[in-house]
mmCIF file with all atom_site columns, C-alpha atoms and ligand atoms in Angstrom:
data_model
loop_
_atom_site.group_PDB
_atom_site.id
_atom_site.type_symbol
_atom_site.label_atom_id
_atom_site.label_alt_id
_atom_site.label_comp_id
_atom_site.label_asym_id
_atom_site.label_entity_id
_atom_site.label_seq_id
_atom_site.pdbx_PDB_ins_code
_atom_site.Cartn_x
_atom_site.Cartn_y
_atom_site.Cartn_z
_atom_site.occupancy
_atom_site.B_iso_or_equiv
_atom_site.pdbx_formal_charge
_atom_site.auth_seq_id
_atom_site.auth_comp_id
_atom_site.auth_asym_id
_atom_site.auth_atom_id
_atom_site.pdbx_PDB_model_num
ATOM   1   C  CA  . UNK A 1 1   ? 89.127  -190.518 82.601 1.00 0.00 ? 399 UNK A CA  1
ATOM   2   C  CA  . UNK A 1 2   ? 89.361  -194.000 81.457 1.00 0.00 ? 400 UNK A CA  1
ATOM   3   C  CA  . UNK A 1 3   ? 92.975  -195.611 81.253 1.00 0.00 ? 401 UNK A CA  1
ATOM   4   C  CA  . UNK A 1 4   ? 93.643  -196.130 77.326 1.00 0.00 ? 402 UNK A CA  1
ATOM   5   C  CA  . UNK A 1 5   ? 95.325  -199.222 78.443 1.00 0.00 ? 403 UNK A CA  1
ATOM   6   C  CA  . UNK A 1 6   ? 93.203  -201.487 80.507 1.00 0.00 ? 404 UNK A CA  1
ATOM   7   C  CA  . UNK A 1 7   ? 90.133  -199.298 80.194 1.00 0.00 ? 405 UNK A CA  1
ATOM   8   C  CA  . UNK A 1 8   ? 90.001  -199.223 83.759 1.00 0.00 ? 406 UNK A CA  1
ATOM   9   C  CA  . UNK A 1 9   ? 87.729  -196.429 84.769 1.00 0.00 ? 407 UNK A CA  1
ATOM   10  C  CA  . UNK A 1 10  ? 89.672  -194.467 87.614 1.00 0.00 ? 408 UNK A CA  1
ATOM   11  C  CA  . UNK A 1 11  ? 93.157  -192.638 86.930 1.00 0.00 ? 409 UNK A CA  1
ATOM   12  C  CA  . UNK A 1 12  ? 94.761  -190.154 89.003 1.00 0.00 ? 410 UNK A CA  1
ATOM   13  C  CA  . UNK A 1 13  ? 96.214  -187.361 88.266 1.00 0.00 ? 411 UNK A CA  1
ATOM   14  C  CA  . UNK A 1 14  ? 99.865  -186.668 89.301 1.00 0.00 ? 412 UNK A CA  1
ATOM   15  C  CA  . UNK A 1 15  ? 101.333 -183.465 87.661 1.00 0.00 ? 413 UNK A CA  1
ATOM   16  C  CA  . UNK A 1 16  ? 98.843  -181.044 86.538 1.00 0.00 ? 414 UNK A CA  1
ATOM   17  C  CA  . UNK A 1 17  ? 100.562 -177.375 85.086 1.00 0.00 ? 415 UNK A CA  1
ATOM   18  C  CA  . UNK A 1 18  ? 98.929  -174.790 82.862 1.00 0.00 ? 416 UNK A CA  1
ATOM   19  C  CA  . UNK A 1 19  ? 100.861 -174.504 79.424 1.00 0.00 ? 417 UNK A CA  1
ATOM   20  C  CA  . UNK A 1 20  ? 100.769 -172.272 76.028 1.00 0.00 ? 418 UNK A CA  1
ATOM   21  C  CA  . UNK A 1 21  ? 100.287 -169.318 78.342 1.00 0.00 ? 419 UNK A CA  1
ATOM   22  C  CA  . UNK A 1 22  ? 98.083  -170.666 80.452 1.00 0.00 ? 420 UNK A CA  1
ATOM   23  C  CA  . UNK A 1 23  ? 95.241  -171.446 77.608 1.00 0.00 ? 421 UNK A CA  1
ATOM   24  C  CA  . UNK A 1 24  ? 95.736  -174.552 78.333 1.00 0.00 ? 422 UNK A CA  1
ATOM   25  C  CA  . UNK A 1 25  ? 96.407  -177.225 80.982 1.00 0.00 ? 423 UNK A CA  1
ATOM   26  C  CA  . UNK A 1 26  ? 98.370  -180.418 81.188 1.00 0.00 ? 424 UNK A CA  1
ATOM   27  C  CA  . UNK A 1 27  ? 98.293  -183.373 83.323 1.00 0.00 ? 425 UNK A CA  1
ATOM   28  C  CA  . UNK A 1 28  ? 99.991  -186.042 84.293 1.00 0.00 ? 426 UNK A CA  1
ATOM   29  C  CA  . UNK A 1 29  ? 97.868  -188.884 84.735 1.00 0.00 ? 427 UNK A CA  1
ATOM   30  C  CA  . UNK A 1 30  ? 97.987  -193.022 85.922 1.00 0.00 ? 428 UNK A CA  1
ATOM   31  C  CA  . UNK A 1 31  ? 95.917  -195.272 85.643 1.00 0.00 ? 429 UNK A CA  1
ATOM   32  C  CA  . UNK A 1 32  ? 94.422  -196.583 89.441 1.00 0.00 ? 430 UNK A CA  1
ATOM   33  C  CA  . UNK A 1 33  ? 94.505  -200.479 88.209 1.00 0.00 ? 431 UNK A CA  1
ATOM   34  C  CA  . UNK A 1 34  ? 97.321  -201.028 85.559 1.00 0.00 ? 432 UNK A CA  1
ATOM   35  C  CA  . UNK A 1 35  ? 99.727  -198.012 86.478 1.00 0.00 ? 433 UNK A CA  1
ATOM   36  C  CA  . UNK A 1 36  ? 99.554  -196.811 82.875 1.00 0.00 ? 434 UNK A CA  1
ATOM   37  C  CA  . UNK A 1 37  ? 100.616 -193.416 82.465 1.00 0.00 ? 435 UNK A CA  1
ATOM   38  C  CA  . UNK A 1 38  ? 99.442  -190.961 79.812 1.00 0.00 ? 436 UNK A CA  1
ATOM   39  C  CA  . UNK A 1 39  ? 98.889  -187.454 79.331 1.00 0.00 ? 437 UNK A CA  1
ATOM   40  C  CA  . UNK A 1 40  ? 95.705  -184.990 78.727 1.00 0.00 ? 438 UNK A CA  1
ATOM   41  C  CA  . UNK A 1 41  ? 95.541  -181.699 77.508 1.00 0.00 ? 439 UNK A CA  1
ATOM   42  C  CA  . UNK A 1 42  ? 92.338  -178.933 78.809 1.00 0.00 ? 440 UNK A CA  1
ATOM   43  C  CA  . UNK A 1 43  ? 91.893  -176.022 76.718 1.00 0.00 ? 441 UNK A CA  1
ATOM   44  C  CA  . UNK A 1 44  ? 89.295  -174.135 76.221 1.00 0.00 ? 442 UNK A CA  1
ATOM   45  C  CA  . UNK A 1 45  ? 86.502  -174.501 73.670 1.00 0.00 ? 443 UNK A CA  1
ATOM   46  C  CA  . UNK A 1 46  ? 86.532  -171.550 70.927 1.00 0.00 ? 444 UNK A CA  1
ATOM   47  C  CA  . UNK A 1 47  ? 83.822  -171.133 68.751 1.00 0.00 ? 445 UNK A CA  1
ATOM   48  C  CA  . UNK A 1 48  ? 84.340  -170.388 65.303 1.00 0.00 ? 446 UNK A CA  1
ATOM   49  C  CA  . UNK A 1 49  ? 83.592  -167.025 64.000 1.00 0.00 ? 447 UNK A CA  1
ATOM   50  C  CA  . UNK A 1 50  ? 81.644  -166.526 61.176 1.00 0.00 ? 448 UNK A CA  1
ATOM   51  C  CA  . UNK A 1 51  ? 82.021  -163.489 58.998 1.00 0.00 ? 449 UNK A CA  1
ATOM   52  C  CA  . UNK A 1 52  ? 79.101  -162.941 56.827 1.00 0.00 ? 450 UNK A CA  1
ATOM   53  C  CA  . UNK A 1 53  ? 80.364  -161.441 53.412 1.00 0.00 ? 451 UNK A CA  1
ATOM   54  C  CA  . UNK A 1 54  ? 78.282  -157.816 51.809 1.00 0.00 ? 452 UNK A CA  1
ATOM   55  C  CA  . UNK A 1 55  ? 77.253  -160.982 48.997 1.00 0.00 ? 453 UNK A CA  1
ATOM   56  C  CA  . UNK A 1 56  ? 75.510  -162.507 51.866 1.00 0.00 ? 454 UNK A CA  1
ATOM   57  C  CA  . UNK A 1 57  ? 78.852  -165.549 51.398 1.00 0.00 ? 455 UNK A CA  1
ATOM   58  C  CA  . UNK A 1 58  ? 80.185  -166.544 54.768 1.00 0.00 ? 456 UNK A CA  1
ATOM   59  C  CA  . UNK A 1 59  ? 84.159  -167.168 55.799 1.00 0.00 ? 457 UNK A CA  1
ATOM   60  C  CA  . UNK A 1 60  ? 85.355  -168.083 59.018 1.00 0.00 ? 458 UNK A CA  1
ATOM   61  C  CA  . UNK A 1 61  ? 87.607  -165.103 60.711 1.00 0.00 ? 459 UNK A CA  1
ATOM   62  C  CA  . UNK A 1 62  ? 90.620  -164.946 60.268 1.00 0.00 ? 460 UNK A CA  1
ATOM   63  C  CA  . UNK A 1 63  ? 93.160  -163.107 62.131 1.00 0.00 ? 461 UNK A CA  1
ATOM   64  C  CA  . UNK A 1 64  ? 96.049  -163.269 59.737 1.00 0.00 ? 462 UNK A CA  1
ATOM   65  C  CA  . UNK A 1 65  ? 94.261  -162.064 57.298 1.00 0.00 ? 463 UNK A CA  1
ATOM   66  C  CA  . UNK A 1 66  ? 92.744  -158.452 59.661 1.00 0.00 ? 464 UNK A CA  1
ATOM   67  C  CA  . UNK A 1 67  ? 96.633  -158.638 60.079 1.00 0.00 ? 465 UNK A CA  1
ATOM   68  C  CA  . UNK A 1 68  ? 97.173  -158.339 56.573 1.00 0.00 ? 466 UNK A CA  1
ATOM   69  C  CA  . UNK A 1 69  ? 95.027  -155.374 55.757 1.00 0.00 ? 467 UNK A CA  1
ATOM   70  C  CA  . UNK A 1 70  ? 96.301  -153.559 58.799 1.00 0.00 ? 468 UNK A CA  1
ATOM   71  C  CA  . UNK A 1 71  ? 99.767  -154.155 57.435 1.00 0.00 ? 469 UNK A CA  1
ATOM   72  C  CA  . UNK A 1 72  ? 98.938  -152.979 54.183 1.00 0.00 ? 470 UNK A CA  1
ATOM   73  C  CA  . UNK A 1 73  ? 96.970  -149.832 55.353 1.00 0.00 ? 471 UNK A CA  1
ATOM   74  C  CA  . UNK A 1 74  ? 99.963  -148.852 56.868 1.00 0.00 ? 472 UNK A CA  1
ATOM   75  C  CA  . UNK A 1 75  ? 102.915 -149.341 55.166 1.00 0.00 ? 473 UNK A CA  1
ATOM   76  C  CA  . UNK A 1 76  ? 105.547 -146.932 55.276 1.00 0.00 ? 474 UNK A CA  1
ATOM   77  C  CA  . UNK A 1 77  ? 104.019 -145.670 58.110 1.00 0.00 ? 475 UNK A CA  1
ATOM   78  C  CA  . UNK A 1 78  ? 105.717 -144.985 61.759 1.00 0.00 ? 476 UNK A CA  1
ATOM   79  C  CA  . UNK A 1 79  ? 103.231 -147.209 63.266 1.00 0.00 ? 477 UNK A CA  1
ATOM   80  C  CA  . UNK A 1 80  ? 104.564 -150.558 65.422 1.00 0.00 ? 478 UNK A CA  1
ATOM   81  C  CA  . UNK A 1 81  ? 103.644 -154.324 64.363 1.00 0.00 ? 479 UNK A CA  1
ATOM   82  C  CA  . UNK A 1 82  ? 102.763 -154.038 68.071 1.00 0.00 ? 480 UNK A CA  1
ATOM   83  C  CA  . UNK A 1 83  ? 100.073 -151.919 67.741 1.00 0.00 ? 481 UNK A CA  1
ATOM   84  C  CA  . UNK A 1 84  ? 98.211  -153.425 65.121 1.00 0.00 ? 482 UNK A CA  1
ATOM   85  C  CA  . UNK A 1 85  ? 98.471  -156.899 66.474 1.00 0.00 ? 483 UNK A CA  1
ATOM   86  C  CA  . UNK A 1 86  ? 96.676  -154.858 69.707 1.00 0.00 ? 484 UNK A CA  1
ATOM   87  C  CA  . UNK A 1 87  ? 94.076  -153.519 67.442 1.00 0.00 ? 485 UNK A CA  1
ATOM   88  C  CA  . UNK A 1 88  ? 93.444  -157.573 65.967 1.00 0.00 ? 486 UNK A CA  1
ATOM   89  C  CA  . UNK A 1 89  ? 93.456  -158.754 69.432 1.00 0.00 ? 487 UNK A CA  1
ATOM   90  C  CA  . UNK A 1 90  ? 90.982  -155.912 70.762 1.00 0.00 ? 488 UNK A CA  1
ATOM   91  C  CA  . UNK A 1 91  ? 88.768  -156.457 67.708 1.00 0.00 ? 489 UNK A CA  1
ATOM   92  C  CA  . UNK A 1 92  ? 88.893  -160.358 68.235 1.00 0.00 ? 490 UNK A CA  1
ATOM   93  C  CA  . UNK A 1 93  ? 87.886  -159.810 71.657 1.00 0.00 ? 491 UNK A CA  1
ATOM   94  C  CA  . UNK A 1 94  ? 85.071  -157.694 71.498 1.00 0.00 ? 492 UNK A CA  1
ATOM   95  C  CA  . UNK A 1 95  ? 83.789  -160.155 68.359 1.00 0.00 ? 493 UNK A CA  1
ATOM   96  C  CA  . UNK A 1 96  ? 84.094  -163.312 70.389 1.00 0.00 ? 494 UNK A CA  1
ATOM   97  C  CA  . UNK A 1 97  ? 82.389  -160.993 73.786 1.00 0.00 ? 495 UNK A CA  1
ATOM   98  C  CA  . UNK A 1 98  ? 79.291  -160.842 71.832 1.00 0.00 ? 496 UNK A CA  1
ATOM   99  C  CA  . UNK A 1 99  ? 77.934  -164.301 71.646 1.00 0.00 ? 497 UNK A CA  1
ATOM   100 C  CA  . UNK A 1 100 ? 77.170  -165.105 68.865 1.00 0.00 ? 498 UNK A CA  1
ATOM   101 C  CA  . UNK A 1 101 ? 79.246  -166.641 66.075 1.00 0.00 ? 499 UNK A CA  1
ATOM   102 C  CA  . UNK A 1 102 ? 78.185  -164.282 63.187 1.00 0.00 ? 500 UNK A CA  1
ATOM   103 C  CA  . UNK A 1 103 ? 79.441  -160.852 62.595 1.00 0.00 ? 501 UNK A CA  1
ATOM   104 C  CA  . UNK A 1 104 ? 79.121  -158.853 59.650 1.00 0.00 ? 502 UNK A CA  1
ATOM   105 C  CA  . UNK A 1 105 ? 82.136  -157.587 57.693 1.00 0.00 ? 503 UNK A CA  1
ATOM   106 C  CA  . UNK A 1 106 ? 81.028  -154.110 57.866 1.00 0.00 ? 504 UNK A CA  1
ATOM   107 C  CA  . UNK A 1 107 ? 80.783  -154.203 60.778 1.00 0.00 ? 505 UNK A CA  1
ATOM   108 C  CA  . UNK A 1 108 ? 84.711  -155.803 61.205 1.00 0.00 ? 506 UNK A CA  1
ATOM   109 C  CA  . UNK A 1 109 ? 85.461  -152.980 59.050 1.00 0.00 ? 507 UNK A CA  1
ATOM   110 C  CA  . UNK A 1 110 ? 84.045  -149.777 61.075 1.00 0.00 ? 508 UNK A CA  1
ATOM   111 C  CA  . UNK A 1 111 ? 85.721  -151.557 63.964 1.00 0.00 ? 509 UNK A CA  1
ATOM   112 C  CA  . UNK A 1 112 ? 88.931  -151.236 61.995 1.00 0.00 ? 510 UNK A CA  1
ATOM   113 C  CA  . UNK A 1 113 ? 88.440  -147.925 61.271 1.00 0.00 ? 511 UNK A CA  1
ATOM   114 C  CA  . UNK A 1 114 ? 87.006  -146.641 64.684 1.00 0.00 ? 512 UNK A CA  1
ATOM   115 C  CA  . UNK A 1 115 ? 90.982  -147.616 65.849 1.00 0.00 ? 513 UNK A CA  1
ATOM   116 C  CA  . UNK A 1 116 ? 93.107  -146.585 63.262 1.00 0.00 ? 514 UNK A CA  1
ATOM   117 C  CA  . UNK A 1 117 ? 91.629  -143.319 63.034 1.00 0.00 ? 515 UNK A CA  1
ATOM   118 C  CA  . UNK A 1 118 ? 93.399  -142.768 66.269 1.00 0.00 ? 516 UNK A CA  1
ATOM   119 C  CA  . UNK A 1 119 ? 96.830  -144.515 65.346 1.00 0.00 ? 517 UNK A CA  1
ATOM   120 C  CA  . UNK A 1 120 ? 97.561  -142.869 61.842 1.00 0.00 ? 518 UNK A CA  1
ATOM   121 C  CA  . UNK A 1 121 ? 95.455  -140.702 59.865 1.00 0.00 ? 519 UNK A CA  1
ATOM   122 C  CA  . UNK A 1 122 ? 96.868  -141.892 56.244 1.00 0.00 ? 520 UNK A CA  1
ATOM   123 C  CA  . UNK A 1 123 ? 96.622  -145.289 57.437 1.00 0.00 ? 521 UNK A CA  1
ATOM   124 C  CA  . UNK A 1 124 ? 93.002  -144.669 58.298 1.00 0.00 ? 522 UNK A CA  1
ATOM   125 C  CA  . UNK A 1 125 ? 92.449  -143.141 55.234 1.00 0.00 ? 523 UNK A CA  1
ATOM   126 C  CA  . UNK A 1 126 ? 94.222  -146.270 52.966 1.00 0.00 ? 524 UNK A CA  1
ATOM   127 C  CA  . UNK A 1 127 ? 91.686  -148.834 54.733 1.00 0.00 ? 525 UNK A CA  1
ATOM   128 C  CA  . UNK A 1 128 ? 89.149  -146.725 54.316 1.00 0.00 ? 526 UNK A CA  1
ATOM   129 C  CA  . UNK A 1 129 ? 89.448  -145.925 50.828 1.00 0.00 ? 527 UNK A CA  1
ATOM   130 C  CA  . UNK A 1 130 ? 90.140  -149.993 50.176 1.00 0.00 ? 528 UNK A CA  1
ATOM   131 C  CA  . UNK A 1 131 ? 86.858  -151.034 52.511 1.00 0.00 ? 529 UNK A CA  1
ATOM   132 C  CA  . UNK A 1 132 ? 84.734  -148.906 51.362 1.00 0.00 ? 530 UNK A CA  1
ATOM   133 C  CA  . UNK A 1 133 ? 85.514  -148.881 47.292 1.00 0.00 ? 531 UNK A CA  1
ATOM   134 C  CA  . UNK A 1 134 ? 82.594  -151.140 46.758 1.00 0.00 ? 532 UNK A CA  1
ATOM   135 C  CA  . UNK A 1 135 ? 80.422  -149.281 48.675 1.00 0.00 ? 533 UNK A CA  1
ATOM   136 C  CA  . UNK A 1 136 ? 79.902  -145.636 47.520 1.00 0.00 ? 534 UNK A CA  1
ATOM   137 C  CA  . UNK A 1 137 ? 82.960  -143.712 46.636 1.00 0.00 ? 535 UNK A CA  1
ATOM   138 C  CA  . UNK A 1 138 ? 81.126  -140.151 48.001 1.00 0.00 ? 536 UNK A CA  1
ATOM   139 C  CA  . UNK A 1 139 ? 81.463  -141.722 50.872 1.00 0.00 ? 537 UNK A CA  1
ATOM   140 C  CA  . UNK A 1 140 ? 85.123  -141.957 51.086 1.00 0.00 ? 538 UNK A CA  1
ATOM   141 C  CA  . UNK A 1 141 ? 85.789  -138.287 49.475 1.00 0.00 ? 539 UNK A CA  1
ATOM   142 C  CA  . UNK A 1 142 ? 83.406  -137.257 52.458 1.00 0.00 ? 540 UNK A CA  1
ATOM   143 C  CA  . UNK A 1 143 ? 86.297  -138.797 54.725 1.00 0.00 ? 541 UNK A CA  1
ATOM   144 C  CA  . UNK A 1 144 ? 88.514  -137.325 52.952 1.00 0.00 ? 542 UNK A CA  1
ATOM   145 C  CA  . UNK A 1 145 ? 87.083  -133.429 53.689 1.00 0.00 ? 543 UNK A CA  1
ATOM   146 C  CA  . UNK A 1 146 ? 86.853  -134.186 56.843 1.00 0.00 ? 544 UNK A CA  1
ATOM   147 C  CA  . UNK A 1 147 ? 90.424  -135.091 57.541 1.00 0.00 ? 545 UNK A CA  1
ATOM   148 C  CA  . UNK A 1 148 ? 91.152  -131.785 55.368 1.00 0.00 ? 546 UNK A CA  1
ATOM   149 C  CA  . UNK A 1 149 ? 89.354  -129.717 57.326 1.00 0.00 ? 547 UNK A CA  1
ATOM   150 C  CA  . UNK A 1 150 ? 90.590  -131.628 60.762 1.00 0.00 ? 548 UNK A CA  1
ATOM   151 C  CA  . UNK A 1 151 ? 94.549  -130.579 59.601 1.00 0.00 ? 549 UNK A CA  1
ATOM   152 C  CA  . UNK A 1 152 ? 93.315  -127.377 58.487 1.00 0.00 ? 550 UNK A CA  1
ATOM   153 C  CA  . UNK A 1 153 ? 92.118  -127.021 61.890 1.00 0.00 ? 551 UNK A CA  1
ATOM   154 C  CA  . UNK A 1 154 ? 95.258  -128.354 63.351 1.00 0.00 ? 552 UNK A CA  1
ATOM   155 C  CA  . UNK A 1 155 ? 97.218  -125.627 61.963 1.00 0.00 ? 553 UNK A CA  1
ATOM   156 C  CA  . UNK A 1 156 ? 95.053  -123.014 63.053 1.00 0.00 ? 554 UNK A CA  1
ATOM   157 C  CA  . UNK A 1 157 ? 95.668  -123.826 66.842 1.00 0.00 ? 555 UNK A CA  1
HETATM 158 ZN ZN1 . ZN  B 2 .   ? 94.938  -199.229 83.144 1.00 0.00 ? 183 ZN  B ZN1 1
#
């Protein structure tokens, strides 16, 4: 790296220490001809995720915003921050494991509803009915038997 200084083109590094969780890493560095000291920062390189709207309209992903729905889906509900933040992370991850930098919202949204289906049924139900509302609404009353019938079930055992 060259010393912002004297431009000289050899510095060494004396202190180097991961930071923000280890995401990143600092060092420490001086400058071989001037003994200027400065600091660098490594992190690593994310690629922005694209989601690709039903209008065909693109948005980069946003986590707060998965947060918010997830919130909403399940308020009043005896379900943790915790676990929705794990859902957001989970869904982040497997989004950003693909390779590519476009993902459809539907498909964001089945991912949604793949996990809260196992957290909290009503919650489940809320994003659903919210998700899919533009969409076909037969599709959510569908859901909607089917949860009937799963309770019905339930009580039967
Ligand atoms: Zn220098």
């Amino acid at each position: 790296m060259r010393c912002p200084h004297c431009h000289y083109k050899n510095t060494k590094v004396l202190d180097s220490r991961p930071i923000e969780e280890g995401r990143s890493i600092r060092r420490r560095r001086e400058c071989e001809s001037c003994d200027f000291r400065f600091t660098t920062f490594e992190r690593i390189e994310e690629v922005p995720l694209i989601v690709v709207k039903k209008e065909g309209t693109r948005e980069e992903y946003s986590r707060d915003k998965l947060m918010r729905g997830l919130i909403r889906a399940c308020e009043k509900r005896p379900v943790a921050l915790e676990q929705l933040e794990n859902i957001a992370v989970e869904i982040e991850k497997e989004l950003r494991n693909r390779g590519t930098s476009e993902v459809k919202s539907d498909e964001i949204g089945e991912m949604v509803m793949d996990r809260l289906a196992n957290v909290d049924e009503v919650a489940y139900v809320r994003f659903a009915s919210v998700y899919r509302q533009f969409k076909d609404i037969s599709v959510f009353l569908d859901e909607l038997k089917d949860l009937i019938r799963h309770d019905n079930n339930d009580k039967n055992e």
